[in-house]
Tab-separated table of C-alpha atoms and ligand atoms in Angstrom:
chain	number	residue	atom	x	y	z
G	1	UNK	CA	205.384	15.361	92.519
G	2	UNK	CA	207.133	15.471	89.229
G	3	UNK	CA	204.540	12.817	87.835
G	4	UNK	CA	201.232	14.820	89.176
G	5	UNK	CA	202.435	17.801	87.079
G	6	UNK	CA	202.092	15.788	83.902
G	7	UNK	CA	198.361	15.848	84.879
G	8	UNK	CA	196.671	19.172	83.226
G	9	UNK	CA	194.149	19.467	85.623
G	10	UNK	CA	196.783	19.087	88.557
G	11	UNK	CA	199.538	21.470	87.269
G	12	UNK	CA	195.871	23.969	86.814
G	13	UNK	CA	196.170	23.638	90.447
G	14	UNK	CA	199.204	24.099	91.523
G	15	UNK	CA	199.786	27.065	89.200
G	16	UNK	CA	196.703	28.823	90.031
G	17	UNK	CA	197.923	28.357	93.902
G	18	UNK	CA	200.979	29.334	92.858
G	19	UNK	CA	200.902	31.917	90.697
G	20	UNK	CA	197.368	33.598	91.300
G	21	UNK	CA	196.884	33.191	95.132
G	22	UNK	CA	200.430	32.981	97.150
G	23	UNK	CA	201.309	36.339	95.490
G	24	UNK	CA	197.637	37.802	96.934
G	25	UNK	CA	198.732	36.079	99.957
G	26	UNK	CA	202.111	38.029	100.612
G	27	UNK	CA	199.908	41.135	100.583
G	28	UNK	CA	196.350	40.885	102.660
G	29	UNK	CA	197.627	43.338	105.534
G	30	UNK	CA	198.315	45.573	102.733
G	31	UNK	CA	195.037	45.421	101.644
G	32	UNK	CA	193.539	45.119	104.596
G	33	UNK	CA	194.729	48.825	105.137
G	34	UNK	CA	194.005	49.885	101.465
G	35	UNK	CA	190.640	48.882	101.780
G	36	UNK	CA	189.617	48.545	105.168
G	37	UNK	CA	185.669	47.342	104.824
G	38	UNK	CA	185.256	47.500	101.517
G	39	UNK	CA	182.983	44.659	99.469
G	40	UNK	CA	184.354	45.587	96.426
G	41	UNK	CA	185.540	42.713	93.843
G	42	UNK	CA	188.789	44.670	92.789
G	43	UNK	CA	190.187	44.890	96.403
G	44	UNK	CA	191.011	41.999	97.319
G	45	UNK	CA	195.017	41.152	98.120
G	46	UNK	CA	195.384	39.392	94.456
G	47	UNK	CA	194.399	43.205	92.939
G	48	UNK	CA	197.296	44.266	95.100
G	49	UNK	CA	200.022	41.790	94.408
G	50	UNK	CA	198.995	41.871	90.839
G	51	UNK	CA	198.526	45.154	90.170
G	52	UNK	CA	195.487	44.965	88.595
G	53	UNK	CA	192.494	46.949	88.786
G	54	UNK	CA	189.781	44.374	87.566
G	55	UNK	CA	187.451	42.420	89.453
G	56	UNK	CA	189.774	38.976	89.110
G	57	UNK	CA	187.151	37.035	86.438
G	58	UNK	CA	186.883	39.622	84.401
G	59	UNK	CA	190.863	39.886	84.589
G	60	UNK	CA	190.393	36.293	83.696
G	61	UNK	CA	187.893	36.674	80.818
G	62	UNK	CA	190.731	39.551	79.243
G	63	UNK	CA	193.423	36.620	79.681
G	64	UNK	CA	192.496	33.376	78.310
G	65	UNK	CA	195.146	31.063	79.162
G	66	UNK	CA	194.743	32.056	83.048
G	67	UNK	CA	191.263	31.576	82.974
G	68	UNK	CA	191.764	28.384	81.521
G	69	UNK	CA	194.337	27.452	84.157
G	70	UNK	CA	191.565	28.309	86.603
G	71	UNK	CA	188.703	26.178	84.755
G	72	UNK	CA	191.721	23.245	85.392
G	73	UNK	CA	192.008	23.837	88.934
G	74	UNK	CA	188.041	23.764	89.511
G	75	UNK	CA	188.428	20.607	87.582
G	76	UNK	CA	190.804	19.497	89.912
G	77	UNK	CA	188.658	20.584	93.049
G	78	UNK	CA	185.446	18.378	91.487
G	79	UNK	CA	187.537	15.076	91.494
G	80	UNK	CA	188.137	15.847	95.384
G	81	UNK	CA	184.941	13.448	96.698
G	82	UNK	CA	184.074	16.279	98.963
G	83	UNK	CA	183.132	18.525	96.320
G	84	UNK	CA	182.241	15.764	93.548
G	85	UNK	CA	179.328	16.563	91.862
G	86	UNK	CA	177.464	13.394	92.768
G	87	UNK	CA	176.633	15.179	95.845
G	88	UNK	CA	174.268	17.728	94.233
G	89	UNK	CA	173.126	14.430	91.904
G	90	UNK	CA	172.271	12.451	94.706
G	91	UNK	CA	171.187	14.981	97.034
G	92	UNK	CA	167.999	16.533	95.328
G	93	UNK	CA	164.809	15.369	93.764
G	94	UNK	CA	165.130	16.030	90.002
G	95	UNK	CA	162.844	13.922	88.416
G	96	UNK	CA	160.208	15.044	91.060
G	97	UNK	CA	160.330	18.318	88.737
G	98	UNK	CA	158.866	16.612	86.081
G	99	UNK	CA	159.356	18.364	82.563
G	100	UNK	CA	160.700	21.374	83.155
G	101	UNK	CA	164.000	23.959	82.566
G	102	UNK	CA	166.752	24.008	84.841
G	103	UNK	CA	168.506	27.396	84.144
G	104	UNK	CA	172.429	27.007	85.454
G	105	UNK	CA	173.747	30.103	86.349
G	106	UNK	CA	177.453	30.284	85.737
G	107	UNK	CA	177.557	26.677	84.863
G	108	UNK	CA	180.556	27.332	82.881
G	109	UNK	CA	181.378	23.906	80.504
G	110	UNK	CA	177.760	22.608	81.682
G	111	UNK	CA	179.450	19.757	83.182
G	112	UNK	CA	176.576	19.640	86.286
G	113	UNK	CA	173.778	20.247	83.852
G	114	UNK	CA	175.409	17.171	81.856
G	115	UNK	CA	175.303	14.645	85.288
G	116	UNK	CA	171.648	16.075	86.000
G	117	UNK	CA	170.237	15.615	82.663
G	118	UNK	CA	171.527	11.877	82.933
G	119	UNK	CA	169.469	11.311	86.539
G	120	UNK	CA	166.688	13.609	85.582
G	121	UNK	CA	166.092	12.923	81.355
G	122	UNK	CA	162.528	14.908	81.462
G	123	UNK	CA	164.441	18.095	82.360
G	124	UNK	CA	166.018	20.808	79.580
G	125	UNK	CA	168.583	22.522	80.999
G	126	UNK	CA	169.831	26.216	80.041
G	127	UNK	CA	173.681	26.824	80.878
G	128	UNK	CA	174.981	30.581	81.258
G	129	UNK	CA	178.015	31.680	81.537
G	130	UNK	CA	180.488	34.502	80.359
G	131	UNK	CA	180.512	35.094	76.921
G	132	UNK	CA	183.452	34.184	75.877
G	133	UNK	CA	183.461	30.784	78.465
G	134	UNK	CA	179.943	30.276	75.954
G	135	UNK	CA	181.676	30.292	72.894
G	136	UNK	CA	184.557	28.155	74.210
G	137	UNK	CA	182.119	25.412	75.239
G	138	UNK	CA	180.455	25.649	72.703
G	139	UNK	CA	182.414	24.959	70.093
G	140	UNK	CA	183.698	21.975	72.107
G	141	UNK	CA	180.135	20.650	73.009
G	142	UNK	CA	178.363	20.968	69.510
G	143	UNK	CA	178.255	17.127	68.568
G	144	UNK	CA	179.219	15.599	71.892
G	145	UNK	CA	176.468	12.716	73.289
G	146	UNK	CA	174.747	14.063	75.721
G	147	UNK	CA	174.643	17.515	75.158
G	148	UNK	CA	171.313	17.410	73.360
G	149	UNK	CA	169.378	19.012	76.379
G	150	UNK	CA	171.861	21.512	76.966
G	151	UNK	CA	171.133	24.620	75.611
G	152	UNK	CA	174.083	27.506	75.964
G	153	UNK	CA	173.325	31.004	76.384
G	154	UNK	CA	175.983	34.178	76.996
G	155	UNK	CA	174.522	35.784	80.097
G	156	UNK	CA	176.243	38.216	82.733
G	157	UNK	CA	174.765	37.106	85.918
G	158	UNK	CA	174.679	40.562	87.735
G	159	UNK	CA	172.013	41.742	85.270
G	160	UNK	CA	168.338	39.828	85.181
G	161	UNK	CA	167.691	36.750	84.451
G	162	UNK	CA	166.700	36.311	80.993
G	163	UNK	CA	164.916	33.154	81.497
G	164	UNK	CA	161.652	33.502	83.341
G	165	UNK	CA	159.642	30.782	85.175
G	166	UNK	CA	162.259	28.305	85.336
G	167	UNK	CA	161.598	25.592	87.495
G	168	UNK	CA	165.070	25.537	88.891
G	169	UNK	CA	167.621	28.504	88.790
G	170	UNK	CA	171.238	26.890	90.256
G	171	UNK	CA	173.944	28.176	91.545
G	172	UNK	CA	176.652	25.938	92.618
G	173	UNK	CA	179.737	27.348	93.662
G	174	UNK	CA	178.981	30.675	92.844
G	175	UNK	CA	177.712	33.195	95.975
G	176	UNK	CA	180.718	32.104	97.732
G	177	UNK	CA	183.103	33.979	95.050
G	178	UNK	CA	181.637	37.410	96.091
G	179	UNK	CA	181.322	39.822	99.062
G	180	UNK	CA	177.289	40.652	100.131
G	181	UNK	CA	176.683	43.628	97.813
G	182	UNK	CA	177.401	41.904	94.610
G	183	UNK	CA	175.932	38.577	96.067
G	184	UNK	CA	172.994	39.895	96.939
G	185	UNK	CA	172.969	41.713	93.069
G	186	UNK	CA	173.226	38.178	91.484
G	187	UNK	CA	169.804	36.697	93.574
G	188	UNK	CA	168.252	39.935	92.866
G	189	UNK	CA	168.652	39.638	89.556
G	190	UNK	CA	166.578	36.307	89.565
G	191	UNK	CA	163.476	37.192	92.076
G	192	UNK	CA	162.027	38.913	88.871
G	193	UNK	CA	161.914	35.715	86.787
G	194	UNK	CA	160.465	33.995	89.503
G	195	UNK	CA	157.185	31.933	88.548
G	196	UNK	CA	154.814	29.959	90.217
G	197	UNK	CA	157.056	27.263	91.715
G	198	UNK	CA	160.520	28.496	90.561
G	199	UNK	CA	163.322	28.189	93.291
G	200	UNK	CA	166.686	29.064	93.287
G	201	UNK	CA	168.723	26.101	94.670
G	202	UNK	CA	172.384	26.911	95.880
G	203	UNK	CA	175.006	24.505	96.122
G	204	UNK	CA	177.747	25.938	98.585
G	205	UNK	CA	179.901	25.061	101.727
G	206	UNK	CA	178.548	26.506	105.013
G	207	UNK	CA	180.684	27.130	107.484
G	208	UNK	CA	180.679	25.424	110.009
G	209	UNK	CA	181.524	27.018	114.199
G	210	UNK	CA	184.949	26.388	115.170
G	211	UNK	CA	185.746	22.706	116.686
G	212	UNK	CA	182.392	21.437	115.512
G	213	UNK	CA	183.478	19.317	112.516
G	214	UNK	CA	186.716	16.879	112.009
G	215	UNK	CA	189.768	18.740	111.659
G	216	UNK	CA	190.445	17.903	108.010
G	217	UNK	CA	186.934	19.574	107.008
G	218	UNK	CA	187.454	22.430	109.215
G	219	UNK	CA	190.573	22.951	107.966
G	220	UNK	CA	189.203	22.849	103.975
G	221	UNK	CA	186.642	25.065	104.980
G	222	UNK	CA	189.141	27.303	106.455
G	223	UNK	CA	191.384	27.112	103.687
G	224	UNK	CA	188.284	27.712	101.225
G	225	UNK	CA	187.567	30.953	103.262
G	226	UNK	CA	191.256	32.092	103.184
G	227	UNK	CA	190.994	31.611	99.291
G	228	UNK	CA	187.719	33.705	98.496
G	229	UNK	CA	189.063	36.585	100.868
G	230	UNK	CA	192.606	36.519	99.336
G	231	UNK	CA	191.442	35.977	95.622
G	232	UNK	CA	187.886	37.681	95.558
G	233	UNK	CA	187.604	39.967	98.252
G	234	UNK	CA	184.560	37.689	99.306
G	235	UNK	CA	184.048	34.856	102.159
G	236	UNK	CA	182.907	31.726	102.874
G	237	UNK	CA	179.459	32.243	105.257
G	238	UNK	CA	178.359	30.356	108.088
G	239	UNK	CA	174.359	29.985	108.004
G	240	UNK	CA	173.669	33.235	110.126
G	241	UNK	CA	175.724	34.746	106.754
G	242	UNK	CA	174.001	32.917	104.397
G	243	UNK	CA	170.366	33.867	105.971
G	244	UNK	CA	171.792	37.754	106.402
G	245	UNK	CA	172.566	37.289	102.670
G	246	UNK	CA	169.159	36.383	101.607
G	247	UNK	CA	167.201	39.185	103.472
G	248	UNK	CA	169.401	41.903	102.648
G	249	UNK	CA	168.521	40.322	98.755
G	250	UNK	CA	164.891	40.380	99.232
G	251	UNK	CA	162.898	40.027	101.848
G	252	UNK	CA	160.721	37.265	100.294
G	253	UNK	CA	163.462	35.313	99.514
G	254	UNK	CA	162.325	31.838	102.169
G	255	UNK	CA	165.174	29.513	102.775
G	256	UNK	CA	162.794	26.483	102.439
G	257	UNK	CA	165.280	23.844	103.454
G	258	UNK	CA	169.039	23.023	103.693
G	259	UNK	CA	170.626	19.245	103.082
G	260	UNK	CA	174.540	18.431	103.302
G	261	UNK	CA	174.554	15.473	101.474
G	262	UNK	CA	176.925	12.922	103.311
G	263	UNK	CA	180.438	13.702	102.547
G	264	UNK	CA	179.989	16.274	100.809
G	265	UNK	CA	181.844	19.657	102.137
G	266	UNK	CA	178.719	21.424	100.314
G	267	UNK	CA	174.972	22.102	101.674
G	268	UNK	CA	171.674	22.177	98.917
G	269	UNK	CA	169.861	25.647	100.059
G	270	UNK	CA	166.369	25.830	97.997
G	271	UNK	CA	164.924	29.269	98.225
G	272	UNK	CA	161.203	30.208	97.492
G	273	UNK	CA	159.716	33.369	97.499
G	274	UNK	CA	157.280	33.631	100.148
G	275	UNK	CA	154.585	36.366	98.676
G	276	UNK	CA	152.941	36.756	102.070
G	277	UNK	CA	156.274	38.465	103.899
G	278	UNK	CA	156.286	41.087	100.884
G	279	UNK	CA	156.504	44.220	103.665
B	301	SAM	C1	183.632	28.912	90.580
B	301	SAM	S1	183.064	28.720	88.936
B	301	SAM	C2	181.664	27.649	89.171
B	301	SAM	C3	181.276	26.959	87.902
B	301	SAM	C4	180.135	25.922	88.008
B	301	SAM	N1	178.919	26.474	88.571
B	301	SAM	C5	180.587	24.709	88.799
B	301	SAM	O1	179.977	24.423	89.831
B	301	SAM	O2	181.553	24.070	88.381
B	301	SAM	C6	182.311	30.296	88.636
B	301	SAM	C7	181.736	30.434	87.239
B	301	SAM	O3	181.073	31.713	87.141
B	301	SAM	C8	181.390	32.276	85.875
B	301	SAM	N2	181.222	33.736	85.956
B	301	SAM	C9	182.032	34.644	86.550
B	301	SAM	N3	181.512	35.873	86.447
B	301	SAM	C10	180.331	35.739	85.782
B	301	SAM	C11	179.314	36.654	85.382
B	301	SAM	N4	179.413	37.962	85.658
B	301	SAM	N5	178.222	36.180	84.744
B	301	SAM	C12	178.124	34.845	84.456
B	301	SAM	N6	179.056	33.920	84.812
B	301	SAM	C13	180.146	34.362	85.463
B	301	SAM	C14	182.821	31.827	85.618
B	301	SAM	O4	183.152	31.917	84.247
B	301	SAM	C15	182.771	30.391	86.145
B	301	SAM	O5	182.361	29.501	85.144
């Protein structure tokens, strides 16, 4: 154990459990009363065994060596084969989009925009991200092989989309960190920059009915769910969620297909707009 901590990306991990989620953990009955229904990103059982009042990233944004720690742990999460990143590689078409601009909405270092561009090299790819994540990666990108078709942009993803008619607007690992109402606020926000043959493509884990996978996936899942309720106030969704999630977003929003990549603990939902069920 002592010899994993000398590992960054591992002691990320552990501290993050540690430190940021057993002390949420300790307190979810609490908050359960506190807040009894509420979607809200600042009540969730971390706000309560933290005392803090902010939505937990933006806590993070205020605090940088905790958001770092966190960027670790999601490090740490990608080298898990489950969630490796070859999944969403593998698992799409990308050079069937020709040339065109894959817009990667909270794509924090870029480091899926920099395995795509290597599959798909027609594609430019546009990563947002919190401002101050931007100007971290940046800085560290600037120079770096590879990053040539990476463009960086500061961009808050509950206000719209800045980029319109991109071919591809991605979200991978993102809905999952928030309760319906502010879900729903980040799709919204990209239906308007919708253009002829724009889709948003999510890359998430959907849950899956009790006893109907192996126990060690169920039990990730579970874990995963656990996590995003004690951390975020939000929740992992089963497919009736996920579907609930996209109407109450817009009604035009057609989930055009799903694929779960084998292995992989996360499913590829593409999303068109459909004009014709505009009611
Ligand atoms: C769970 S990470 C996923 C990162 C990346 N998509 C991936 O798959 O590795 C969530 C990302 O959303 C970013 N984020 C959080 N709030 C945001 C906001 N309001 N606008 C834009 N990005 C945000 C975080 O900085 C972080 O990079």
């Amino acid at each position: 154990m002592s010899k994993l901590l000398t590992i960054p990306s591992i002691r990320d991990s552990i501290g993050y459990l540690v430190e940021e989620g057993f002390i949420g953990a300790g307190r979810i009955s609490e908050a359960a009363e506190m807040y009894r229904g509420s979607q809200e990103r600042n009540h969730a059982p971390w706000n309560v065994g933290h005392g803090i009042d902010l939505p937990t990233f933006q806590f993070f944004e205020t605090n940088p060596k905790r958001m770092a720690r966190f960027f670790g742990n999601m490090e740490n999460f990608g080298s898990q084969d489950a969630y490796n990143i070859r999944h969403l590689v593998e698992g799409y078409d990308w050079t069937g989009l020709g040339e065109a601009t894959v817009v990667d909405v909270g794509g924090n270092t870029g480091h899926v925009s920099l395995a795509l561009s290597k599959k798909a090299p027609a594609l430019n790819f546009i990563v947002q991200d919190l401002e101050n994540v931007i100007m971290d990666v940046k800085e560290r990108a600037e120079g770096q092989p590879g990053y040539e078709r990476l463009r960086f942009e500061a961009h808050d993803f509950f206000s719209p989309q800045p980029v319109s008619g991109a071919a591809v607007y991605l979200l991978r690992f993102i809905c999952h960190d928030y309760s319906d109402k502010y879900a729903a606020k980040i799709l919204q926000g990209l239906v308007p920059a919708f253009r002829q043959k724009s889709r948003i493509l999510l890359f998430d884990g959907i849950m899956p009915a009790p006893g109907t996978v192996n126990n060690l996936a169920e039990r990730k899942a579970r874990i995963m769910d656990m996590e995003m309720m004690i951390t975020y106030n939000a929740v992992e969704r089963d497919l009736e969620g996920w579907k609930a999630l996209f109407a109450k977003s817009d009604k035009r929003l057609k989930l055009q297909s799903i694929t779960t990549p084998r292995g992989s603990a996360h499913s590829l939902m593409e999303l068109v707009l459909d004009e014709a069920s505009d009611t």
